[in-house]
């Protein structure tokens, strides 16, 4: 039985949309959901905007606990350097070389003749392998490539150090038995790639992407491109169901966390729905206005920003102040920054520490005829701590349960929560400020569950206190 690897392309595919692409925060939330599901590979969009795209990838790379983060490098060695700089902080980084292999795509996609494409493949994979242990070569439009050239391209990539070879049916016109035969023939006829993992990307031109993927798995595919948003590739939940029900017939199993799958997929599909702004009577009614007084702009220098930070009650080190000012400048180039936004900048950039306390689980019972009760489990240095408390509301009960688990009461200086995306299932951003020893510590949490966001924010601030007390 082989452990089938799912490579989710939701972010890569939706990032290419001209309209309706997920926002920055939605991309981060999608990556968190996929990582929580134990999806083995999360593929990001290529870097087209050096600042924004690189920041998204760096953020995803830092938060991914189990998933490999895969970044397309484009068709230049400069692209390889940019992609590696963005993803190198991941626990499991992967660089992805996507090159067209059919005559039409080579001519119009990269404007090169076959011999030059082979040289480019070798150069790109070599540059990737010099930086990253895991390199994937994607033979784009492989089913329409000249057989001899396709085998040369794969051999060149394998010789240069590619560890994963993926065959892409971009047209989506293959029948399942045809695609399985194609996959088996290519794999058998390229001995240079015998030590590589083999993957497939099936498009849904004939509505047979899922069937083609299953046929390829039975033919020996180790990795399959999937999507959580119902796009052109096989659906993550549908293929997972097939593996759970008939994996023995295909000789594969999966470590995907299926108990959370449907809820996570539903959230991702909502966030990636292009026309979602017209689907809810609540859309467009979010209070997004910031206080007019005390706003800062691009003309404000570091001293002015530092003064505003101190007025909020923070006492930051020079290193943390430098990080806050750097983040402030990027935002101030586009808009004015309100005190609440500055508070979020401090929470997101100052005193970022390894987590001493991590959330294992929480259960909240609440209603208009019962007293809210929270049961939380935290982990610290391998030890499980838990607290059970009643409170005036579900969030109050959750905070009291955290204090019971850690055995310490902290003064809650400020608590804010607001929607950061639109719709009935909008994500909430919580900001917590705790006071300890006369000093303020802020934490931020983002989730579609406001209670979950609040717990994340409290633990984020708590971990900063514990780190400084160590």
PDB file of C-alpha atoms in Angstrom, residues 110-367:
ATOM      1  CA  UNK A 110       7.956  30.264 -23.954  1.00  0.00           C
ATOM      2  CA  UNK A 111       8.894  31.110 -27.575  1.00  0.00           C
ATOM      3  CA  UNK A 112      11.628  28.482 -27.768  1.00  0.00           C
ATOM      4  CA  UNK A 113      12.476  25.554 -30.003  1.00  0.00           C
ATOM      5  CA  UNK A 114      12.705  22.044 -28.496  1.00  0.00           C
ATOM      6  CA  UNK A 115      16.542  21.990 -28.086  1.00  0.00           C
ATOM      7  CA  UNK A 116      16.444  25.313 -26.216  1.00  0.00           C
ATOM      8  CA  UNK A 117      13.579  24.091 -24.041  1.00  0.00           C
ATOM      9  CA  UNK A 118      15.662  21.065 -23.024  1.00  0.00           C
ATOM     10  CA  UNK A 119      18.546  23.371 -22.070  1.00  0.00           C
ATOM     11  CA  UNK A 120      16.160  25.589 -20.112  1.00  0.00           C
ATOM     12  CA  UNK A 121      14.718  22.610 -18.211  1.00  0.00           C
ATOM     13  CA  UNK A 122      18.184  21.424 -17.202  1.00  0.00           C
ATOM     14  CA  UNK A 123      19.260  24.928 -16.148  1.00  0.00           C
ATOM     15  CA  UNK A 124      16.127  25.652 -14.112  1.00  0.00           C
ATOM     16  CA  UNK A 125      16.088  22.306 -12.313  1.00  0.00           C
ATOM     17  CA  UNK A 126      19.830  22.588 -11.582  1.00  0.00           C
ATOM     18  CA  UNK A 127      19.339  26.086 -10.125  1.00  0.00           C
ATOM     19  CA  UNK A 128      16.441  24.836  -7.998  1.00  0.00           C
ATOM     20  CA  UNK A 129      18.315  21.753  -6.796  1.00  0.00           C
ATOM     21  CA  UNK A 130      21.269  23.884  -5.709  1.00  0.00           C
ATOM     22  CA  UNK A 131      18.938  25.643  -3.279  1.00  0.00           C
ATOM     23  CA  UNK A 132      16.223  23.143  -2.368  1.00  0.00           C
ATOM     24  CA  UNK A 133      16.216  19.407  -1.657  1.00  0.00           C
ATOM     25  CA  UNK A 134      12.778  18.882  -3.214  1.00  0.00           C
ATOM     26  CA  UNK A 135      12.242  19.944  -6.836  1.00  0.00           C
ATOM     27  CA  UNK A 136       9.222  19.078  -8.970  1.00  0.00           C
ATOM     28  CA  UNK A 137       9.271  19.108 -12.758  1.00  0.00           C
ATOM     29  CA  UNK A 138       5.821  19.524 -14.314  1.00  0.00           C
ATOM     30  CA  UNK A 139       5.614  18.521 -17.984  1.00  0.00           C
ATOM     31  CA  UNK A 140       2.777  20.855 -18.966  1.00  0.00           C
ATOM     32  CA  UNK A 141       0.453  19.675 -21.755  1.00  0.00           C
ATOM     33  CA  UNK A 142       2.336  16.365 -21.736  1.00  0.00           C
ATOM     34  CA  UNK A 143      -0.437  14.384 -23.444  1.00  0.00           C
ATOM     35  CA  UNK A 144      -0.018  16.481 -26.612  1.00  0.00           C
ATOM     36  CA  UNK A 145       3.795  16.437 -26.581  1.00  0.00           C
ATOM     37  CA  UNK A 146       5.908  14.551 -29.115  1.00  0.00           C
ATOM     38  CA  UNK A 147       6.701  11.260 -27.327  1.00  0.00           C
ATOM     39  CA  UNK A 148      10.436  11.378 -28.009  1.00  0.00           C
ATOM     40  CA  UNK A 149      10.751  14.982 -26.829  1.00  0.00           C
ATOM     41  CA  UNK A 150       8.687  14.342 -23.686  1.00  0.00           C
ATOM     42  CA  UNK A 151      10.988  11.524 -22.672  1.00  0.00           C
ATOM     43  CA  UNK A 152      14.061  13.713 -23.318  1.00  0.00           C
ATOM     44  CA  UNK A 153      12.561  16.501 -21.195  1.00  0.00           C
ATOM     45  CA  UNK A 154      11.843  14.181 -18.267  1.00  0.00           C
ATOM     46  CA  UNK A 155      15.283  12.608 -18.519  1.00  0.00           C
ATOM     47  CA  UNK A 156      16.915  16.054 -18.507  1.00  0.00           C
ATOM     48  CA  UNK A 157      14.916  17.102 -15.427  1.00  0.00           C
ATOM     49  CA  UNK A 158      15.736  13.873 -13.569  1.00  0.00           C
ATOM     50  CA  UNK A 159      19.434  14.137 -14.434  1.00  0.00           C
ATOM     51  CA  UNK A 160      19.485  17.740 -13.138  1.00  0.00           C
ATOM     52  CA  UNK A 161      18.066  16.663  -9.768  1.00  0.00           C
ATOM     53  CA  UNK A 162      14.247  16.694  -9.944  1.00  0.00           C
ATOM     54  CA  UNK A 163      12.740  14.449  -7.273  1.00  0.00           C
ATOM     55  CA  UNK A 164       9.109  14.602  -8.488  1.00  0.00           C
ATOM     56  CA  UNK A 165       7.975  14.251 -12.126  1.00  0.00           C
ATOM     57  CA  UNK A 166       4.399  15.318 -12.934  1.00  0.00           C
ATOM     58  CA  UNK A 167       2.590  14.660 -16.207  1.00  0.00           C
ATOM     59  CA  UNK A 168      -0.095  17.222 -17.006  1.00  0.00           C
ATOM     60  CA  UNK A 169      -3.115  16.620 -19.231  1.00  0.00           C
ATOM     61  CA  UNK A 170      -3.829  20.307 -19.839  1.00  0.00           C
ATOM     62  CA  UNK A 171      -6.419  19.685 -22.548  1.00  0.00           C
ATOM     63  CA  UNK A 172      -8.432  17.303 -20.394  1.00  0.00           C
ATOM     64  CA  UNK A 173      -9.462  15.197 -23.386  1.00  0.00           C
ATOM     65  CA  UNK A 174      -8.033  11.843 -22.321  1.00  0.00           C
ATOM     66  CA  UNK A 175     -10.233   8.900 -21.441  1.00  0.00           C
ATOM     67  CA  UNK A 176      -9.262   7.130 -18.198  1.00  0.00           C
ATOM     68  CA  UNK A 177      -7.808   4.018 -19.848  1.00  0.00           C
ATOM     69  CA  UNK A 178      -5.919   6.193 -22.379  1.00  0.00           C
ATOM     70  CA  UNK A 179      -4.386   8.337 -19.665  1.00  0.00           C
ATOM     71  CA  UNK A 180      -3.394   5.313 -17.585  1.00  0.00           C
ATOM     72  CA  UNK A 181      -1.710   3.729 -20.617  1.00  0.00           C
ATOM     73  CA  UNK A 182       0.041   7.013 -21.436  1.00  0.00           C
ATOM     74  CA  UNK A 183       1.288   7.386 -17.857  1.00  0.00           C
ATOM     75  CA  UNK A 184       2.546   3.802 -17.674  1.00  0.00           C
ATOM     76  CA  UNK A 185       4.349   4.044 -21.024  1.00  0.00           C
ATOM     77  CA  UNK A 186       6.163   7.300 -20.187  1.00  0.00           C
ATOM     78  CA  UNK A 187       7.180   6.047 -16.762  1.00  0.00           C
ATOM     79  CA  UNK A 188       8.520   2.777 -18.168  1.00  0.00           C
ATOM     80  CA  UNK A 189      10.465   4.411 -20.989  1.00  0.00           C
ATOM     81  CA  UNK A 190      12.442   6.950 -18.918  1.00  0.00           C
ATOM     82  CA  UNK A 191      14.840   4.866 -16.787  1.00  0.00           C
ATOM     83  CA  UNK A 192      16.687   8.055 -15.749  1.00  0.00           C
ATOM     84  CA  UNK A 193      13.667   8.933 -13.561  1.00  0.00           C
ATOM     85  CA  UNK A 194      13.408   5.563 -11.844  1.00  0.00           C
ATOM     86  CA  UNK A 195      14.198   7.086  -8.437  1.00  0.00           C
ATOM     87  CA  UNK A 196      11.664   9.916  -8.753  1.00  0.00           C
ATOM     88  CA  UNK A 197       8.131  10.122  -7.424  1.00  0.00           C
ATOM     89  CA  UNK A 198       5.570  10.382 -10.236  1.00  0.00           C
ATOM     90  CA  UNK A 199       2.564  12.665 -10.169  1.00  0.00           C
ATOM     91  CA  UNK A 200      -0.336  13.596 -12.441  1.00  0.00           C
ATOM     92  CA  UNK A 201      -2.436  16.675 -13.098  1.00  0.00           C
ATOM     93  CA  UNK A 202      -5.738  15.901 -14.821  1.00  0.00           C
ATOM     94  CA  UNK A 203      -7.940  18.626 -16.298  1.00  0.00           C
ATOM     95  CA  UNK A 204     -11.707  18.315 -16.482  1.00  0.00           C
ATOM     96  CA  UNK A 205     -12.333  19.048 -20.173  1.00  0.00           C
ATOM     97  CA  UNK A 206     -14.503  15.939 -20.587  1.00  0.00           C
ATOM     98  CA  UNK A 207     -15.637  15.909 -16.922  1.00  0.00           C
ATOM     99  CA  UNK A 208     -13.380  12.890 -16.427  1.00  0.00           C
ATOM    100  CA  UNK A 209     -10.535  14.397 -14.392  1.00  0.00           C
ATOM    101  CA  UNK A 210     -11.439  12.331 -11.330  1.00  0.00           C
ATOM    102  CA  UNK A 211     -11.701   9.097 -13.338  1.00  0.00           C
ATOM    103  CA  UNK A 212      -8.378   9.788 -15.074  1.00  0.00           C
ATOM    104  CA  UNK A 213      -6.720  10.475 -11.729  1.00  0.00           C
ATOM    105  CA  UNK A 214      -7.987   7.178 -10.298  1.00  0.00           C
ATOM    106  CA  UNK A 215      -6.789   5.332 -13.408  1.00  0.00           C
ATOM    107  CA  UNK A 216      -3.332   6.911 -13.017  1.00  0.00           C
ATOM    108  CA  UNK A 217      -3.227   5.958  -9.330  1.00  0.00           C
ATOM    109  CA  UNK A 218      -3.953   2.356 -10.233  1.00  0.00           C
ATOM    110  CA  UNK A 219      -1.140   2.609 -12.805  1.00  0.00           C
ATOM    111  CA  UNK A 220       1.298   3.684 -10.070  1.00  0.00           C
ATOM    112  CA  UNK A 221       0.994   7.472  -9.623  1.00  0.00           C
ATOM    113  CA  UNK A 222       2.418   8.626  -6.270  1.00  0.00           C
ATOM    114  CA  UNK A 223       0.983  12.156  -6.246  1.00  0.00           C
ATOM    115  CA  UNK A 224      -2.191  13.766  -7.641  1.00  0.00           C
ATOM    116  CA  UNK A 225      -3.047  17.436  -8.097  1.00  0.00           C
ATOM    117  CA  UNK A 226      -6.378  18.223  -6.445  1.00  0.00           C
ATOM    118  CA  UNK A 227      -8.397  21.321  -5.684  1.00  0.00           C
ATOM    119  CA  UNK A 228     -10.601  22.157  -2.713  1.00  0.00           C
ATOM    120  CA  UNK A 229     -12.693  24.730  -4.580  1.00  0.00           C
ATOM    121  CA  UNK A 230     -14.300  22.582  -7.275  1.00  0.00           C
ATOM    122  CA  UNK A 231     -12.035  23.857 -10.056  1.00  0.00           C
ATOM    123  CA  UNK A 232     -10.528  22.162 -13.105  1.00  0.00           C
ATOM    124  CA  UNK A 233      -8.633  19.435 -11.203  1.00  0.00           C
ATOM    125  CA  UNK A 234     -10.149  16.507  -9.283  1.00  0.00           C
ATOM    126  CA  UNK A 235     -11.945  17.637  -6.122  1.00  0.00           C
ATOM    127  CA  UNK A 236     -10.033  16.988  -2.902  1.00  0.00           C
ATOM    128  CA  UNK A 237     -13.077  15.654  -1.041  1.00  0.00           C
ATOM    129  CA  UNK A 238     -14.210  13.432  -3.921  1.00  0.00           C
ATOM    130  CA  UNK A 239     -10.814  11.789  -4.436  1.00  0.00           C
ATOM    131  CA  UNK A 240     -10.387  11.413  -0.683  1.00  0.00           C
ATOM    132  CA  UNK A 241     -13.713   9.571  -0.521  1.00  0.00           C
ATOM    133  CA  UNK A 242     -12.603   7.187  -3.272  1.00  0.00           C
ATOM    134  CA  UNK A 243      -9.322   6.471  -1.484  1.00  0.00           C
ATOM    135  CA  UNK A 244     -11.150   5.854   1.797  1.00  0.00           C
ATOM    136  CA  UNK A 245     -13.699   3.522   0.188  1.00  0.00           C
ATOM    137  CA  UNK A 246     -11.619   1.745  -2.480  1.00  0.00           C
ATOM    138  CA  UNK A 247      -8.009   2.540  -1.667  1.00  0.00           C
ATOM    139  CA  UNK A 248      -7.279  -1.151  -1.250  1.00  0.00           C
ATOM    140  CA  UNK A 249      -8.273  -1.748  -4.875  1.00  0.00           C
ATOM    141  CA  UNK A 250      -5.856   0.975  -5.970  1.00  0.00           C
ATOM    142  CA  UNK A 251      -3.075  -0.055  -3.593  1.00  0.00           C
ATOM    143  CA  UNK A 252      -3.038   3.297  -1.785  1.00  0.00           C
ATOM    144  CA  UNK A 253      -4.059   4.976   1.464  1.00  0.00           C
ATOM    145  CA  UNK A 254      -4.051   8.575   2.693  1.00  0.00           C
ATOM    146  CA  UNK A 255      -3.264  10.328   5.996  1.00  0.00           C
ATOM    147  CA  UNK A 256      -5.761  13.116   5.289  1.00  0.00           C
ATOM    148  CA  UNK A 257      -7.838  14.192   8.330  1.00  0.00           C
ATOM    149  CA  UNK A 258     -11.231  13.328   6.939  1.00  0.00           C
ATOM    150  CA  UNK A 259     -13.263  14.268  10.027  1.00  0.00           C
ATOM    151  CA  UNK A 260     -12.661  17.963   9.325  1.00  0.00           C
ATOM    152  CA  UNK A 261     -12.691  17.670   5.548  1.00  0.00           C
ATOM    153  CA  UNK A 262     -16.232  18.708   4.592  1.00  0.00           C
ATOM    154  CA  UNK A 263     -16.303  21.746   6.864  1.00  0.00           C
ATOM    155  CA  UNK A 264     -12.898  22.953   5.634  1.00  0.00           C
ATOM    156  CA  UNK A 265     -13.756  22.379   1.966  1.00  0.00           C
ATOM    157  CA  UNK A 266     -17.029  24.296   2.373  1.00  0.00           C
ATOM    158  CA  UNK A 267     -15.163  27.256   3.863  1.00  0.00           C
ATOM    159  CA  UNK A 268     -12.563  27.217   1.095  1.00  0.00           C
ATOM    160  CA  UNK A 269     -15.223  27.040  -1.618  1.00  0.00           C
ATOM    161  CA  UNK A 270     -17.004  30.012  -0.125  1.00  0.00           C
ATOM    162  CA  UNK A 271     -13.774  32.046   0.032  1.00  0.00           C
ATOM    163  CA  UNK A 272     -12.901  31.229  -3.587  1.00  0.00           C
ATOM    164  CA  UNK A 273     -16.391  31.766  -5.034  1.00  0.00           C
ATOM    165  CA  UNK A 274     -15.963  34.551  -7.660  1.00  0.00           C
ATOM    166  CA  UNK A 275     -19.454  36.065  -7.302  1.00  0.00           C
ATOM    167  CA  UNK A 276     -19.890  35.686  -3.570  1.00  0.00           C
ATOM    168  CA  UNK A 277     -20.479  39.423  -2.962  1.00  0.00           C
ATOM    169  CA  UNK A 278     -23.947  39.036  -4.511  1.00  0.00           C
ATOM    170  CA  UNK A 279     -24.853  35.885  -2.606  1.00  0.00           C
ATOM    171  CA  UNK A 280     -25.595  37.266   0.844  1.00  0.00           C
ATOM    172  CA  UNK A 281     -27.845  40.061   2.093  1.00  0.00           C
ATOM    173  CA  UNK A 282     -25.186  40.817   4.690  1.00  0.00           C
ATOM    174  CA  UNK A 283     -22.384  41.523   2.210  1.00  0.00           C
ATOM    175  CA  UNK A 284     -21.292  45.086   1.920  1.00  0.00           C
ATOM    176  CA  UNK A 285     -22.566  46.005   5.375  1.00  0.00           C
ATOM    177  CA  UNK A 286     -19.299  45.461   7.241  1.00  0.00           C
ATOM    178  CA  UNK A 287     -18.213  48.364   9.395  1.00  0.00           C
ATOM    179  CA  UNK A 288     -14.767  49.077   8.024  1.00  0.00           C
ATOM    180  CA  UNK A 289     -14.377  52.745   8.845  1.00  0.00           C
ATOM    181  CA  UNK A 290     -11.479  53.638  11.133  1.00  0.00           C
ATOM    182  CA  UNK A 291     -11.391  56.548  13.568  1.00  0.00           C
ATOM    183  CA  UNK A 292     -10.439  59.759  11.821  1.00  0.00           C
ATOM    184  CA  UNK A 293      -8.322  61.127  14.639  1.00  0.00           C
ATOM    185  CA  UNK A 294      -4.657  60.230  15.106  1.00  0.00           C
ATOM    186  CA  UNK A 295      -4.126  58.743  11.647  1.00  0.00           C
ATOM    187  CA  UNK A 296      -0.582  58.359  10.313  1.00  0.00           C
ATOM    188  CA  UNK A 297       0.578  58.547   6.715  1.00  0.00           C
ATOM    189  CA  UNK A 298       3.569  58.090   4.440  1.00  0.00           C
ATOM    190  CA  UNK A 299       4.979  61.458   5.581  1.00  0.00           C
ATOM    191  CA  UNK A 300       5.365  60.280   9.206  1.00  0.00           C
ATOM    192  CA  UNK A 301       8.882  59.250  10.212  1.00  0.00           C
ATOM    193  CA  UNK A 302       9.968  56.530  12.603  1.00  0.00           C
ATOM    194  CA  UNK A 303       9.945  58.882  15.576  1.00  0.00           C
ATOM    195  CA  UNK A 304       6.305  59.830  14.929  1.00  0.00           C
ATOM    196  CA  UNK A 305       5.304  56.189  14.586  1.00  0.00           C
ATOM    197  CA  UNK A 306       7.224  55.310  17.751  1.00  0.00           C
ATOM    198  CA  UNK A 307       5.412  58.068  19.607  1.00  0.00           C
ATOM    199  CA  UNK A 308       2.039  56.744  18.409  1.00  0.00           C
ATOM    200  CA  UNK A 309       3.019  53.201  19.480  1.00  0.00           C
ATOM    201  CA  UNK A 310       3.917  54.473  22.966  1.00  0.00           C
ATOM    202  CA  UNK A 311       0.574  56.299  23.163  1.00  0.00           C
ATOM    203  CA  UNK A 312      -1.103  52.934  22.601  1.00  0.00           C
ATOM    204  CA  UNK A 313       0.745  51.728  25.712  1.00  0.00           C
ATOM    205  CA  UNK A 314       3.523  49.614  24.182  1.00  0.00           C
ATOM    206  CA  UNK A 315       7.155  49.663  25.226  1.00  0.00           C
ATOM    207  CA  UNK A 316       9.001  48.052  22.317  1.00  0.00           C
ATOM    208  CA  UNK A 317      12.660  47.191  21.879  1.00  0.00           C
ATOM    209  CA  UNK A 318      14.635  48.789  19.037  1.00  0.00           C
ATOM    210  CA  UNK A 319      14.457  45.534  17.072  1.00  0.00           C
ATOM    211  CA  UNK A 320      10.676  45.235  17.410  1.00  0.00           C
ATOM    212  CA  UNK A 321      10.175  48.923  16.657  1.00  0.00           C
ATOM    213  CA  UNK A 322      12.180  48.486  13.457  1.00  0.00           C
ATOM    214  CA  UNK A 323       9.889  45.606  12.392  1.00  0.00           C
ATOM    215  CA  UNK A 324       6.762  47.637  13.202  1.00  0.00           C
ATOM    216  CA  UNK A 325       8.018  50.667  11.286  1.00  0.00           C
ATOM    217  CA  UNK A 326       8.952  48.533   8.255  1.00  0.00           C
ATOM    218  CA  UNK A 327       5.444  47.052   8.181  1.00  0.00           C
ATOM    219  CA  UNK A 328       3.912  50.495   8.709  1.00  0.00           C
ATOM    220  CA  UNK A 329       5.796  51.977   5.743  1.00  0.00           C
ATOM    221  CA  UNK A 330       4.485  49.284   3.369  1.00  0.00           C
ATOM    222  CA  UNK A 331       0.896  50.031   4.363  1.00  0.00           C
ATOM    223  CA  UNK A 332       1.312  53.812   4.550  1.00  0.00           C
ATOM    224  CA  UNK A 333       2.482  53.885   0.922  1.00  0.00           C
ATOM    225  CA  UNK A 334      -1.089  52.962  -0.065  1.00  0.00           C
ATOM    226  CA  UNK A 335      -3.312  54.447   2.669  1.00  0.00           C
ATOM    227  CA  UNK A 336      -3.419  56.246   5.992  1.00  0.00           C
ATOM    228  CA  UNK A 337      -3.038  54.121   9.111  1.00  0.00           C
ATOM    229  CA  UNK A 338      -5.510  54.478  11.983  1.00  0.00           C
ATOM    230  CA  UNK A 339      -4.665  53.766  15.643  1.00  0.00           C
ATOM    231  CA  UNK A 340      -6.568  50.451  15.462  1.00  0.00           C
ATOM    232  CA  UNK A 341      -4.609  49.431  12.367  1.00  0.00           C
ATOM    233  CA  UNK A 342      -1.357  50.407  14.088  1.00  0.00           C
ATOM    234  CA  UNK A 343      -2.414  48.197  17.009  1.00  0.00           C
ATOM    235  CA  UNK A 344      -2.788  45.269  14.585  1.00  0.00           C
ATOM    236  CA  UNK A 345       0.622  46.035  13.036  1.00  0.00           C
ATOM    237  CA  UNK A 346       2.215  45.857  16.493  1.00  0.00           C
ATOM    238  CA  UNK A 347       0.399  42.611  17.298  1.00  0.00           C
ATOM    239  CA  UNK A 348       1.486  41.051  13.994  1.00  0.00           C
ATOM    240  CA  UNK A 349       5.125  42.142  13.940  1.00  0.00           C
ATOM    241  CA  UNK A 350       6.460  42.865  17.442  1.00  0.00           C
ATOM    242  CA  UNK A 351       7.917  40.175  19.674  1.00  0.00           C
ATOM    243  CA  UNK A 352       7.090  37.196  17.479  1.00  0.00           C
ATOM    244  CA  UNK A 353       8.108  34.212  19.590  1.00  0.00           C
ATOM    245  CA  UNK A 354       8.002  30.397  19.479  1.00  0.00           C
ATOM    246  CA  UNK A 355       4.723  29.241  21.056  1.00  0.00           C
ATOM    247  CA  UNK A 356       5.113  27.951  24.626  1.00  0.00           C
ATOM    248  CA  UNK A 357       1.409  27.137  24.805  1.00  0.00           C
ATOM    249  CA  UNK A 358      -0.376  25.546  21.841  1.00  0.00           C
ATOM    250  CA  UNK A 359      -4.088  24.911  21.504  1.00  0.00           C
ATOM    251  CA  UNK A 360      -5.077  21.245  21.233  1.00  0.00           C
ATOM    252  CA  UNK A 361      -8.856  21.628  21.288  1.00  0.00           C
ATOM    253  CA  UNK A 362     -11.715  23.663  22.650  1.00  0.00           C
ATOM    254  CA  UNK A 363     -15.393  22.970  23.258  1.00  0.00           C
ATOM    255  CA  UNK A 364     -17.891  25.741  24.022  1.00  0.00           C
ATOM    256  CA  UNK A 365     -21.458  25.146  25.267  1.00  0.00           C
ATOM    257  CA  UNK A 366     -23.586  28.278  25.089  1.00  0.00           C
ATOM    258  CA  UNK A 367     -27.183  29.352  24.664  1.00  0.00           C
TER     259      UNK A 367
END
